Amino acid sequence: MWGFSRSGRFAGGGSDTPGPGSYDPKRRDELGWHADPKSAFLGGERGLDTSLGSEPELLEEVRKPERASKKPEPKQVPHEGRKFSWATERIHQLLASLDEEKHKHQTVLEEKDREIAAISSKAADQQTAIDRLQQQLEGATDEGYILSAQIAEKDVEIQKLKEALQDLQKVSQQQSDQIAKLSRELEATSEEKYSAINNNWKLKEQIEAERAAAESQFEESQGVLKAKCDELDRLALELNSTIAKLSQRTTERDTLDSRLQETELKLRDALRHASSAEEARDCNAAEIEAMIHEKCGLVDRCNELQTQLDLTSEERRLFELQTRDLESQLVRQAEQSKRDQDLSNGRIDELLDQHKALMEAKQAADSTGDDLQRQLDDMTKANSESIARIADLQQQLGAVTLAKDAAEANKSELQVELGALSRAKTELEDAVAGMQDQLGGMAEAKEAADAKGAETLLQLQRAVEAKEQLDLKLADLQQELDVMASAKEEAHANRADLQKELELMTDEKVAAQARGADLEQRLDAMTQEKTAAE
C-alpha cells in the first residue's frame, strides 16, 4: 500500500507537512475530481487503475470532465472562505501579531536610529565648530607670539640704533673737540706767526735805524771824502789789487744774490701755490672760511712783508752800489787815511754781518712760515676730513633717525595690530566662552539625549527582551506547532494506517463478499441439489 504522503494527492516526502493552502477541499484534481478525503483512496491513477479496470470506453468517460454544463468558478483568493483547524488559525494569528510587532519595533528602531544619527551629526558639527574656533584661537595666539617676537626684534634693533647713535654722537663730540683743539693750535700758531712778524718788523726797524745812522755817517764821511778825492786818485793804482779782491767778493755776493733771488722766486711760487691751494680749499671747506680768511690775511701780511723785503733788497742793492761807490772812494782815500778806511771797512763788515743776520732771520721766518703753512695745510686737511666725517655722521644719523622713525611707526602699527589681535583674542575668548556655554548646553542636551537614548536603549532592550520573549513564545509555539505537526503527521500516519487497514478490510470485505457469493452460489447449488434431490 502506498503511504499518505506518497499518494497522488499529497506528493512529496514522508517528512513534508502540508501547509495552509496545500490542502484545499474545493480544489479539483487534474481529472476534475473533488479532493474529498473520504474518497481519496478512490481518486487518482490508483483508483482508476484498481477500480475502473482497463476498458477504454469507461476510461474515456471517467477522464472526460463534465464541465460543459457547469459555469466557470470564480477565482478564489488564498485563505478566503477557507476553513482551517484551530492550530492553523492560531498559527496565522500568531504570525500576523508577530509581523505587526516586528513592524512596530522596526519603526521604533528606525525612529530612534534617526534621532541618534541627528544628535550625532549635530554633536559632530558642534565639535567641528569648536575645533575650528580652537584652531583660529591657536592661529591668533601664534600670530600674537610672532608679532611679539617681531616687536622684541624691533626693540632690539632700536636699542642697537640708539647705541650706534650714541657712538656716533661720541665720535662727533670727539671730532668737535679735535676741531676745537686744532682751532686753538691754529690760534697759537697764528699768535706765534704774528710774534715772528712783529720780531721781523722790529728787526727791520732796527736795520732802518742802523741804516739811517750809517747814512748819516756816510754823509759825514762824504765831506771828508770830497776833500780826499785827489788823494784817492793817486792811490787808485795801488788799490787795483784791492779792487780785484773786492770784485771777487762782489762776484761771491752776486752769487749769493742770485741764490737769494731764486729763493725769493721759490718763496713766491710757494706763496702762489699756497694761494691757489687756499682758493681750492675755499671751494671745498666752507666751514673753515673764517680761518682761511685769517690765513689769507696772514698770507697778505707775508706778501707785504715780502714786498717790504723786496724793497729792502732793492734798497740793499742800492746800498750795495752806494757801498761799492763808497768802497771805491774808500779805496781812493785808503792811502790818505788808513784809519778812516779801517773804520769804513769795519763798518762795512758790521753792515755785512747785520745783512747776513738779517738774511738768516729772513730764512728763519721763511722756514717758520713754511712750517706754519704745512701745519695749516695739515690742519686744513684734518678739518676737511673732520667735516667729511661729520657729514657722513650726519647722514648716518639721519638714516638712523629715519630708521628709528620707521621703527617707531612700525612699532605703533604693530601695537595697533597687537591691540586688534588682543581685542580679537578677547572676542574669540568670549566666543569660546559662549561656545563653551553652548557646549555646556549641548552637553546637557547631549546628556538629556544620552538619557533619552539610554531610556530608548532600555526600551529597545525591553523591546528586545519582549522580542526574545516573543521569540521564546514563538519557539514554544513552533515547538507546539512541531508537536502538533508531528501529531498531525502521526494522525496522517494513523490515518494512512487506518486507510491501509480500511483497504485491507475492504479487500477482506470484497473477499468475504466473494466468498459469501460463492457460499451463496454453493448454497443455491446445494439448495437446488437438495430440491432436486427431494
Coordinates of C-alpha atoms in Angstrom, one line a residue:
M1 CA 0.0 0.0 0.0
W2 CA 1.1 3.5 -0.7
G3 CA 1.6 5.9 2.2
F4 CA -0.4 9.0 2.7
S5 CA 2.4 11.3 1.7
R6 CA 3.3 9.4 -1.4
S7 CA -0.2 9.4 -2.8
G8 CA -1.1 11.2 -5.9
R9 CA -2.8 13.9 -3.9
F10 CA -0.1 14.6 -1.3
A11 CA 3.0 14.3 -3.4
G12 CA 6.3 14.7 -1.5
G13 CA 8.5 13.1 1.1
G14 CA 7.2 11.4 4.2
S15 CA 8.6 14.3 6.4
D16 CA 6.8 17.0 4.5
T17 CA 3.8 18.5 6.2
P18 CA 1.0 20.2 4.1
G19 CA 0.8 23.9 5.0
P20 CA -2.0 26.3 4.7
G21 CA -3.5 26.2 1.2
S22 CA -1.9 22.9 0.3
Y23 CA -4.9 21.0 1.4
D24 CA -7.9 22.6 -0.3
P25 CA -11.1 20.7 -0.2
K26 CA -12.6 22.8 -3.0
R27 CA -9.7 22.2 -5.4
R28 CA -10.2 19.8 -8.3
D29 CA -7.6 17.4 -9.4
E30 CA -6.3 17.1 -12.9
L31 CA -9.2 14.8 -13.8
G32 CA -11.9 17.1 -12.4
W33 CA -12.5 15.1 -9.2
H34 CA -13.0 16.9 -5.9
A35 CA -10.4 16.3 -3.3
D36 CA -12.6 14.6 -0.8
P37 CA -10.6 12.9 1.9
K38 CA -13.3 10.4 2.4
S39 CA -13.0 9.2 -1.2
A40 CA -9.3 9.9 -1.7
F41 CA -8.4 6.3 -2.0
L42 CA -10.7 6.0 -5.0
G43 CA -9.2 9.0 -6.8
G44 CA -6.1 9.4 -8.9
E45 CA -4.4 6.9 -11.0
R46 CA -4.6 4.3 -8.3
G47 CA -8.4 4.4 -8.2
L48 CA -8.5 4.4 -11.9
D49 CA -6.1 1.6 -12.2
T50 CA -7.7 -0.5 -9.5
S51 CA -11.4 0.1 -9.7
L52 CA -12.3 1.0 -13.3
G53 CA -10.5 -1.7 -15.0
S54 CA -8.9 -1.3 -18.4
E55 CA -12.0 -0.8 -20.6
P56 CA -11.3 2.1 -23.0
E57 CA -14.8 3.4 -23.0
L58 CA -15.0 3.5 -19.2
L59 CA -11.6 5.2 -19.1
E60 CA -12.7 7.7 -21.7
E61 CA -15.9 8.5 -19.8
V62 CA -14.1 8.8 -16.5
R63 CA -11.3 11.0 -17.8
K64 CA -13.7 13.3 -19.7
P65 CA -14.7 16.1 -17.3
E66 CA -18.2 17.2 -17.2
R67 CA -17.7 20.9 -17.4
A68 CA -19.8 21.8 -20.4
S69 CA -23.0 22.3 -18.3
K70 CA -21.2 24.0 -15.4
K71 CA -20.4 27.7 -15.1
P72 CA -16.8 28.7 -14.6
E73 CA -16.0 29.0 -11.0
P74 CA -14.7 32.4 -9.8
K75 CA -11.1 32.8 -8.9
Q76 CA -10.5 32.2 -5.3
V77 CA -8.4 34.4 -3.1
P78 CA -6.0 32.5 -0.9
H79 CA -7.3 31.8 2.6
E80 CA -10.7 33.4 1.6
G81 CA -13.7 31.4 2.7
R82 CA -11.5 28.5 3.8
K83 CA -11.9 26.6 7.0
F84 CA -8.8 25.7 8.8
S85 CA -8.2 23.8 12.0
W86 CA -7.7 25.7 15.3
A87 CA -3.9 25.1 15.1
T88 CA -3.7 26.6 11.6
E89 CA -5.8 29.6 12.7
R90 CA -3.7 30.1 15.8
I91 CA -0.5 29.9 13.7
H92 CA -2.0 32.5 11.3
Q93 CA -2.9 34.8 14.2
L94 CA 0.5 34.4 15.9
L95 CA 2.3 35.1 12.6
A96 CA 0.2 38.2 12.0
S97 CA 0.8 39.5 15.5
L98 CA 4.5 38.7 15.2
D99 CA 4.7 40.6 11.9
E100 CA 2.8 43.5 13.5
E101 CA 5.1 43.6 16.5
K102 CA 8.1 43.3 14.2
H103 CA 6.9 46.2 12.1
K104 CA 6.2 48.3 15.3
H105 CA 9.6 47.6 16.7
Q106 CA 11.3 48.2 13.4
T107 CA 9.5 51.5 13.1
V108 CA 10.6 52.5 16.7
L109 CA 14.2 51.3 16.0
E110 CA 14.3 53.3 12.7
E111 CA 13.0 56.4 14.5
K112 CA 15.5 56.1 17.3
D113 CA 18.3 55.5 14.8
R114 CA 17.3 58.7 13.0
E115 CA 17.2 60.6 16.3
I116 CA 20.6 59.2 17.3
A117 CA 22.0 60.0 13.8
A118 CA 20.7 63.6 14.1
I119 CA 22.1 64.0 17.6
S120 CA 25.5 62.5 16.4
S121 CA 25.6 64.8 13.3
K122 CA 24.7 67.8 15.4
A123 CA 27.4 66.9 18.0
A124 CA 29.9 66.3 15.2
D125 CA 29.1 69.7 13.7
Q126 CA 29.4 71.4 17.1
Q127 CA 32.7 69.6 17.7
T128 CA 33.9 70.7 14.2
A129 CA 33.0 74.3 15.0
I130 CA 34.8 74.0 18.4
D131 CA 37.9 72.6 16.7
R132 CA 37.7 75.4 14.0
L133 CA 37.4 78.1 16.7
Q134 CA 40.2 76.4 18.7
Q135 CA 42.4 76.4 15.6
Q136 CA 41.5 80.1 15.0
L137 CA 42.4 80.8 18.6
E138 CA 45.7 79.0 18.3
G139 CA 46.4 80.8 15.0
A140 CA 45.7 84.1 16.6
T141 CA 47.8 83.2 19.6
D142 CA 50.7 82.2 17.2
E143 CA 50.3 85.4 15.3
G144 CA 50.4 87.3 18.6
Y145 CA 53.5 85.5 19.6
I146 CA 55.1 86.2 16.2
L147 CA 54.1 89.9 16.5
S148 CA 55.5 90.0 20.0
A149 CA 58.8 88.4 18.7
Q150 CA 58.9 91.0 15.8
I151 CA 58.3 93.8 18.3
A152 CA 61.1 92.4 20.5
E153 CA 63.3 92.3 17.5
K154 CA 62.4 95.8 16.5
D155 CA 63.1 96.9 20.1
V156 CA 66.5 95.2 19.9
E157 CA 67.2 96.9 16.6
I158 CA 66.1 100.3 18.0
Q159 CA 68.3 99.7 21.0
K160 CA 71.2 98.9 18.7
L161 CA 70.4 102.0 16.6
K162 CA 70.3 104.1 19.8
E163 CA 73.7 102.7 20.8
A164 CA 75.1 103.3 17.3
L165 CA 73.7 106.9 17.6
Q166 CA 75.3 107.4 20.9
D167 CA 78.6 106.1 19.5
L168 CA 78.2 108.4 16.5
Q169 CA 77.5 111.3 18.9
K170 CA 80.5 110.4 20.9
V171 CA 82.6 110.3 17.7
S172 CA 81.1 113.6 16.6
Q173 CA 81.9 115.1 20.1
Q174 CA 85.4 113.8 19.7
Q175 CA 85.7 115.3 16.3
S176 CA 84.3 118.6 17.6
D177 CA 86.8 118.5 20.5
Q178 CA 89.6 117.8 18.0
I179 CA 88.4 120.6 15.7
A180 CA 88.4 123.0 18.8
K181 CA 91.8 121.7 19.7
L182 CA 93.0 122.3 16.1
S183 CA 91.5 125.8 16.2
R184 CA 93.3 126.6 19.4
E185 CA 96.5 125.2 18.0
L186 CA 95.9 127.4 14.8
E187 CA 95.3 130.4 17.0
A188 CA 98.5 129.7 19.0
T189 CA 100.4 129.2 15.7
S190 CA 98.9 132.4 14.4
E191 CA 100.0 134.2 17.5
E192 CA 103.5 132.7 17.1
K193 CA 103.5 133.8 13.5
Y194 CA 102.3 137.3 14.5
S195 CA 105.0 137.4 17.1
A196 CA 107.6 136.4 14.5
I197 CA 106.3 139.0 12.1
N198 CA 106.5 141.6 14.9
N199 CA 110.0 140.5 15.6
N200 CA 110.8 140.9 11.9
W201 CA 109.3 144.4 12.0
K202 CA 111.3 145.2 15.0
L203 CA 114.4 143.9 13.3
K204 CA 113.6 145.8 10.2
E205 CA 113.1 149.0 12.2
Q206 CA 116.5 148.3 13.9
I207 CA 118.1 147.8 10.4
E208 CA 116.5 151.0 9.2
A209 CA 117.8 152.8 12.3
E210 CA 121.2 151.5 11.7
R211 CA 120.9 152.4 8.0
A212 CA 119.9 155.9 8.9
A213 CA 122.9 156.0 11.3
A214 CA 125.1 154.7 8.5
E215 CA 123.7 157.2 6.1
S216 CA 124.4 160.0 8.5
Q217 CA 127.9 158.7 9.0
F218 CA 128.1 158.3 5.2
E219 CA 127.1 161.9 4.8
E220 CA 129.6 163.0 7.4
S221 CA 132.3 161.0 5.7
Q222 CA 131.3 162.2 2.2
G223 CA 132.6 165.6 3.1
V224 CA 135.8 164.1 4.2
L225 CA 135.9 162.0 1.0
K226 CA 135.4 165.1 -1.2
A227 CA 138.5 166.6 0.4
K228 CA 140.4 163.5 -0.1
C229 CA 139.3 162.6 -3.6
D230 CA 142.6 163.8 -5.0
E231 CA 144.5 161.7 -2.7
L232 CA 142.3 158.7 -3.6
D233 CA 143.0 159.2 -7.2
R234 CA 146.6 158.8 -6.6
L235 CA 146.1 155.8 -4.6
A236 CA 143.9 154.2 -7.4
L237 CA 146.8 152.3 -8.9
E238 CA 147.7 150.9 -5.5
L239 CA 144.1 149.8 -4.9
N240 CA 143.8 147.8 -8.2
S241 CA 144.8 144.6 -6.3
T242 CA 142.3 145.5 -3.6
I243 CA 139.7 146.2 -6.3
A244 CA 140.3 142.7 -7.8
K245 CA 139.7 141.2 -4.4
L246 CA 136.7 143.4 -4.0
S247 CA 135.5 142.3 -7.4
Q248 CA 135.9 138.7 -6.3
R249 CA 133.9 139.4 -3.2
T250 CA 131.4 141.2 -5.4
T251 CA 131.1 138.1 -7.5
E252 CA 130.5 136.0 -4.5
R253 CA 127.9 138.5 -3.3
D254 CA 126.3 138.3 -6.8
T255 CA 126.1 134.5 -6.4
L256 CA 124.6 134.9 -3.1
D257 CA 122.2 137.5 -4.5
S258 CA 121.2 135.1 -7.3
R259 CA 120.6 132.3 -4.8
L260 CA 118.6 134.8 -2.7
Q261 CA 116.6 135.7 -5.8
E262 CA 116.0 132.0 -6.6
T263 CA 114.9 131.5 -3.0
E264 CA 112.6 134.5 -3.3
L265 CA 111.2 133.1 -6.6
K266 CA 110.6 129.8 -4.9
L267 CA 109.0 131.6 -2.0
R268 CA 106.7 133.5 -4.4
D269 CA 105.8 130.2 -6.2
A270 CA 105.2 128.6 -2.9
L271 CA 103.0 131.6 -1.9
R272 CA 101.1 131.4 -5.2
H273 CA 100.7 127.6 -4.7
A274 CA 99.5 128.3 -1.2
S275 CA 97.1 130.9 -2.5
S276 CA 95.7 128.5 -5.2
A277 CA 95.5 125.7 -2.6
E278 CA 93.7 128.1 -0.3
E279 CA 91.3 129.1 -3.1
A280 CA 90.6 125.4 -3.7
R281 CA 90.1 124.7 -0.1
D282 CA 87.7 127.7 0.0
C283 CA 85.5 125.8 -2.5
N284 CA 85.6 122.5 -0.6
A285 CA 85.6 123.7 3.1
A286 CA 83.1 126.5 3.7
E287 CA 83.1 125.7 7.5
I288 CA 86.7 126.9 7.9
E289 CA 86.2 130.0 5.9
A290 CA 87.0 132.3 8.8
M291 CA 90.3 130.5 9.5
I292 CA 91.1 130.6 5.8
H293 CA 90.3 134.4 5.7
E294 CA 92.6 134.8 8.7
K295 CA 95.3 132.7 6.9
C296 CA 94.7 134.9 3.8
G297 CA 95.3 137.9 6.0
L298 CA 98.4 136.3 7.2
V299 CA 99.5 135.5 3.6
D300 CA 98.7 139.1 2.6
R301 CA 100.8 140.2 5.6
C302 CA 103.5 137.9 4.4
N303 CA 103.2 139.3 0.9
E304 CA 103.5 142.8 2.4
L305 CA 106.5 141.6 4.3
Q306 CA 107.9 140.1 1.1
T307 CA 107.3 143.3 -0.7
Q308 CA 108.9 145.2 2.1
L309 CA 111.7 142.6 2.0
D310 CA 111.9 143.2 -1.8
L311 CA 112.1 146.9 -1.2
T312 CA 114.7 146.3 1.5
S313 CA 116.6 144.1 -1.1
E314 CA 116.3 147.0 -3.6
E315 CA 117.5 149.4 -1.0
R316 CA 120.1 146.9 -0.1
R317 CA 121.2 146.7 -3.7
L318 CA 121.3 150.5 -3.9
F319 CA 123.0 150.5 -0.7
E320 CA 125.5 147.9 -2.1
L321 CA 126.0 150.2 -5.1
Q322 CA 126.5 153.1 -2.8
T323 CA 128.7 150.8 -0.7
R324 CA 130.7 150.0 -3.8
D325 CA 131.0 153.7 -4.6
L326 CA 131.9 154.2 -1.0
E327 CA 134.4 151.4 -1.3
S328 CA 135.9 152.9 -4.4
Q329 CA 136.0 156.2 -2.7
L330 CA 137.5 154.4 0.3
V331 CA 140.0 152.8 -1.9
R332 CA 140.9 156.1 -3.4
Q333 CA 141.3 157.6 0.0
A334 CA 142.9 154.5 1.5
E335 CA 146.4 155.8 1.1
Q336 CA 145.4 159.1 2.7
S337 CA 143.6 157.8 5.7
K338 CA 144.1 154.2 6.7
R339 CA 142.3 154.7 9.9
D340 CA 139.2 156.0 8.2
Q341 CA 139.4 153.1 5.7
D342 CA 139.8 150.6 8.5
L343 CA 136.8 152.2 10.2
S344 CA 134.9 152.1 7.0
N345 CA 135.9 148.5 6.3
G346 CA 134.9 147.6 9.9
R347 CA 131.6 149.4 9.4
I348 CA 131.1 147.6 6.1
D349 CA 131.9 144.3 7.7
E350 CA 129.5 145.1 10.5
L351 CA 126.8 146.0 8.0
L352 CA 127.6 142.8 6.1
D353 CA 127.2 140.9 9.3
Q354 CA 124.0 142.6 10.0
H355 CA 122.9 141.8 6.5
K356 CA 123.9 138.2 7.0
A357 CA 122.0 138.1 10.3
L358 CA 119.0 139.8 8.5
M359 CA 119.1 137.1 5.8
E360 CA 119.3 134.3 8.4
A361 CA 116.4 135.9 10.2
K362 CA 114.5 136.0 6.9
Q363 CA 115.3 132.4 6.2
A364 CA 114.2 131.5 9.7
A365 CA 111.0 133.5 9.1
D366 CA 110.6 131.8 5.8
S367 CA 111.1 128.4 7.4
T368 CA 108.7 129.3 10.2
G369 CA 106.2 130.4 7.5
D370 CA 106.7 127.1 5.7
D371 CA 106.2 125.2 8.9
L372 CA 103.2 127.3 9.6
Q373 CA 102.0 126.7 6.1
R374 CA 102.5 122.9 6.4
Q375 CA 100.8 122.9 9.8
L376 CA 98.0 125.0 8.3
D377 CA 97.7 122.6 5.4
D378 CA 97.7 119.6 7.7
M379 CA 95.1 121.3 9.9
T380 CA 93.0 122.2 6.8
K381 CA 93.2 118.6 5.6
A382 CA 92.3 117.3 9.0
N383 CA 89.5 119.8 9.2
S384 CA 88.2 118.8 5.8
E385 CA 88.4 115.1 6.8
S386 CA 86.6 116.0 10.0
I387 CA 83.9 117.9 8.0
A388 CA 83.5 115.0 5.7
R389 CA 83.3 112.6 8.6
I390 CA 80.8 114.9 10.3
A391 CA 78.8 115.0 7.1
D392 CA 78.9 111.1 7.0
L393 CA 78.0 111.0 10.6
Q394 CA 75.1 113.4 10.0
Q395 CA 73.9 111.2 7.0
Q396 CA 74.2 108.1 9.2
L397 CA 72.4 110.0 12.0
G398 CA 69.7 111.0 9.5
A399 CA 69.5 107.4 8.3
V400 CA 69.4 106.2 11.9
T401 CA 66.7 108.8 12.7
L402 CA 64.7 107.7 9.6
A403 CA 65.1 104.0 10.6
K404 CA 64.1 105.0 14.2
D405 CA 61.1 106.8 12.9
A406 CA 60.2 103.9 10.7
A407 CA 60.8 101.5 13.6
E408 CA 58.6 103.8 15.8
A409 CA 55.9 103.8 13.1
N410 CA 56.2 100.1 12.6
K411 CA 56.1 99.7 16.4
S412 CA 53.0 101.8 16.6
E413 CA 51.4 99.8 13.7
L414 CA 52.4 96.6 15.4
Q415 CA 51.0 97.9 18.7
V416 CA 47.7 98.7 16.8
E417 CA 47.8 95.3 15.3
L418 CA 48.6 93.8 18.6
G419 CA 45.7 95.7 20.2
A420 CA 43.4 94.5 17.4
L421 CA 44.7 91.0 17.9
S422 CA 44.1 91.4 21.7
R423 CA 40.6 92.6 21.0
A424 CA 40.1 89.7 18.5
K425 CA 41.6 87.3 21.1
T426 CA 39.2 88.7 23.7
E427 CA 36.3 88.4 21.3
L428 CA 37.5 84.9 20.4
E429 CA 37.7 84.1 24.1
D430 CA 34.2 85.5 24.6
A431 CA 33.1 83.4 21.6
V432 CA 34.9 80.4 23.0
A433 CA 33.2 81.1 26.4
G434 CA 29.9 81.4 24.6
M435 CA 30.7 78.2 22.7
Q436 CA 31.7 76.6 25.9
D437 CA 28.3 77.7 27.4
Q438 CA 26.7 76.4 24.3
L439 CA 28.8 73.2 24.7
G440 CA 27.6 73.1 28.2
G441 CA 24.0 73.4 27.0
M442 CA 24.9 70.9 24.2
A443 CA 26.5 68.7 26.8
E444 CA 23.3 68.9 28.9
A445 CA 21.3 68.3 25.8
K446 CA 23.6 65.5 25.0
E447 CA 23.2 64.2 28.5
A448 CA 19.5 64.5 28.1
A449 CA 19.8 62.9 24.7
D450 CA 22.0 60.2 26.2
A451 CA 19.5 59.8 29.0
K452 CA 16.8 59.7 26.4
G453 CA 19.0 57.4 24.3
A454 CA 19.6 55.3 27.4
E455 CA 15.8 55.3 28.0
T456 CA 15.4 54.4 24.4
L457 CA 18.0 51.8 24.7
L458 CA 16.2 50.4 27.8
Q459 CA 13.0 50.5 25.7
L460 CA 14.9 48.8 22.9
Q461 CA 16.4 46.3 25.4
R462 CA 12.9 45.8 26.8
A463 CA 11.6 45.5 23.2
V464 CA 14.5 43.1 22.5
E465 CA 13.6 41.2 25.7
A466 CA 9.9 41.3 24.6
K467 CA 11.1 40.2 21.2
E468 CA 13.2 37.5 22.8
Q469 CA 10.1 36.6 24.9
L470 CA 8.1 36.6 21.7
D471 CA 10.8 34.5 20.1
L472 CA 10.7 32.2 23.0
K473 CA 6.9 32.2 22.8
L474 CA 7.3 31.7 19.0
A475 CA 9.8 28.9 19.7
D476 CA 7.3 27.4 22.2
L477 CA 4.6 27.9 19.6
Q478 CA 6.9 26.5 17.0
Q479 CA 7.6 23.6 19.3
E480 CA 3.8 23.3 19.8
L481 CA 3.4 23.5 16.1
D482 CA 6.1 20.9 15.6
V483 CA 4.4 18.8 18.2
M484 CA 1.1 19.5 16.5
A485 CA 2.7 18.8 13.1
S486 CA 4.2 15.6 14.5
A487 CA 0.8 14.8 16.0
K488 CA -0.7 15.7 12.6
E489 CA 1.9 13.6 10.9
E490 CA 1.1 10.8 13.3
A491 CA -2.6 11.4 12.7
H492 CA -1.9 11.3 9.0
A493 CA 0.2 8.2 9.5
N494 CA -2.5 6.7 11.7
R495 CA -5.0 7.8 9.0
A496 CA -2.8 6.2 6.4
D497 CA -2.6 3.1 8.5
L498 CA -6.3 3.3 9.0
Q499 CA -6.7 3.7 5.3
K500 CA -4.5 0.8 4.8
E501 CA -6.5 -1.2 7.3
L502 CA -9.6 0.1 5.7
E503 CA -8.3 -1.0 2.3
L504 CA -7.4 -4.4 3.8
M505 CA -10.8 -4.5 5.4
T506 CA -12.3 -3.5 2.1
D507 CA -10.3 -6.2 0.4
E508 CA -11.3 -8.6 3.1
K509 CA -14.9 -7.5 2.7
V510 CA -14.7 -7.9 -1.0
A511 CA -13.1 -11.3 -0.5
A512 CA -15.7 -12.1 2.1
Q513 CA -18.4 -10.9 -0.3
A514 CA -16.9 -13.0 -2.9
R515 CA -16.7 -15.9 -0.5
G516 CA -20.3 -15.1 0.5
A517 CA -21.3 -15.0 -3.1
D518 CA -19.5 -18.3 -3.6
L519 CA -21.2 -19.6 -0.5
E520 CA -24.5 -18.3 -1.7
Q521 CA -23.8 -19.9 -5.1
R522 CA -22.8 -23.0 -3.3
L523 CA -25.8 -22.7 -1.0
D524 CA -28.0 -22.1 -4.0
A525 CA -26.4 -25.0 -5.8
M526 CA -26.8 -27.1 -2.7
T527 CA -30.4 -25.9 -2.3
Q528 CA -31.0 -26.7 -5.9
E529 CA -29.4 -30.0 -5.5
K530 CA -31.4 -30.6 -2.3
T531 CA -34.5 -29.5 -4.2
A532 CA -33.6 -31.7 -7.0
A533 CA -32.8 -34.5 -4.6
E534 CA -36.2 -34.1 -3.0

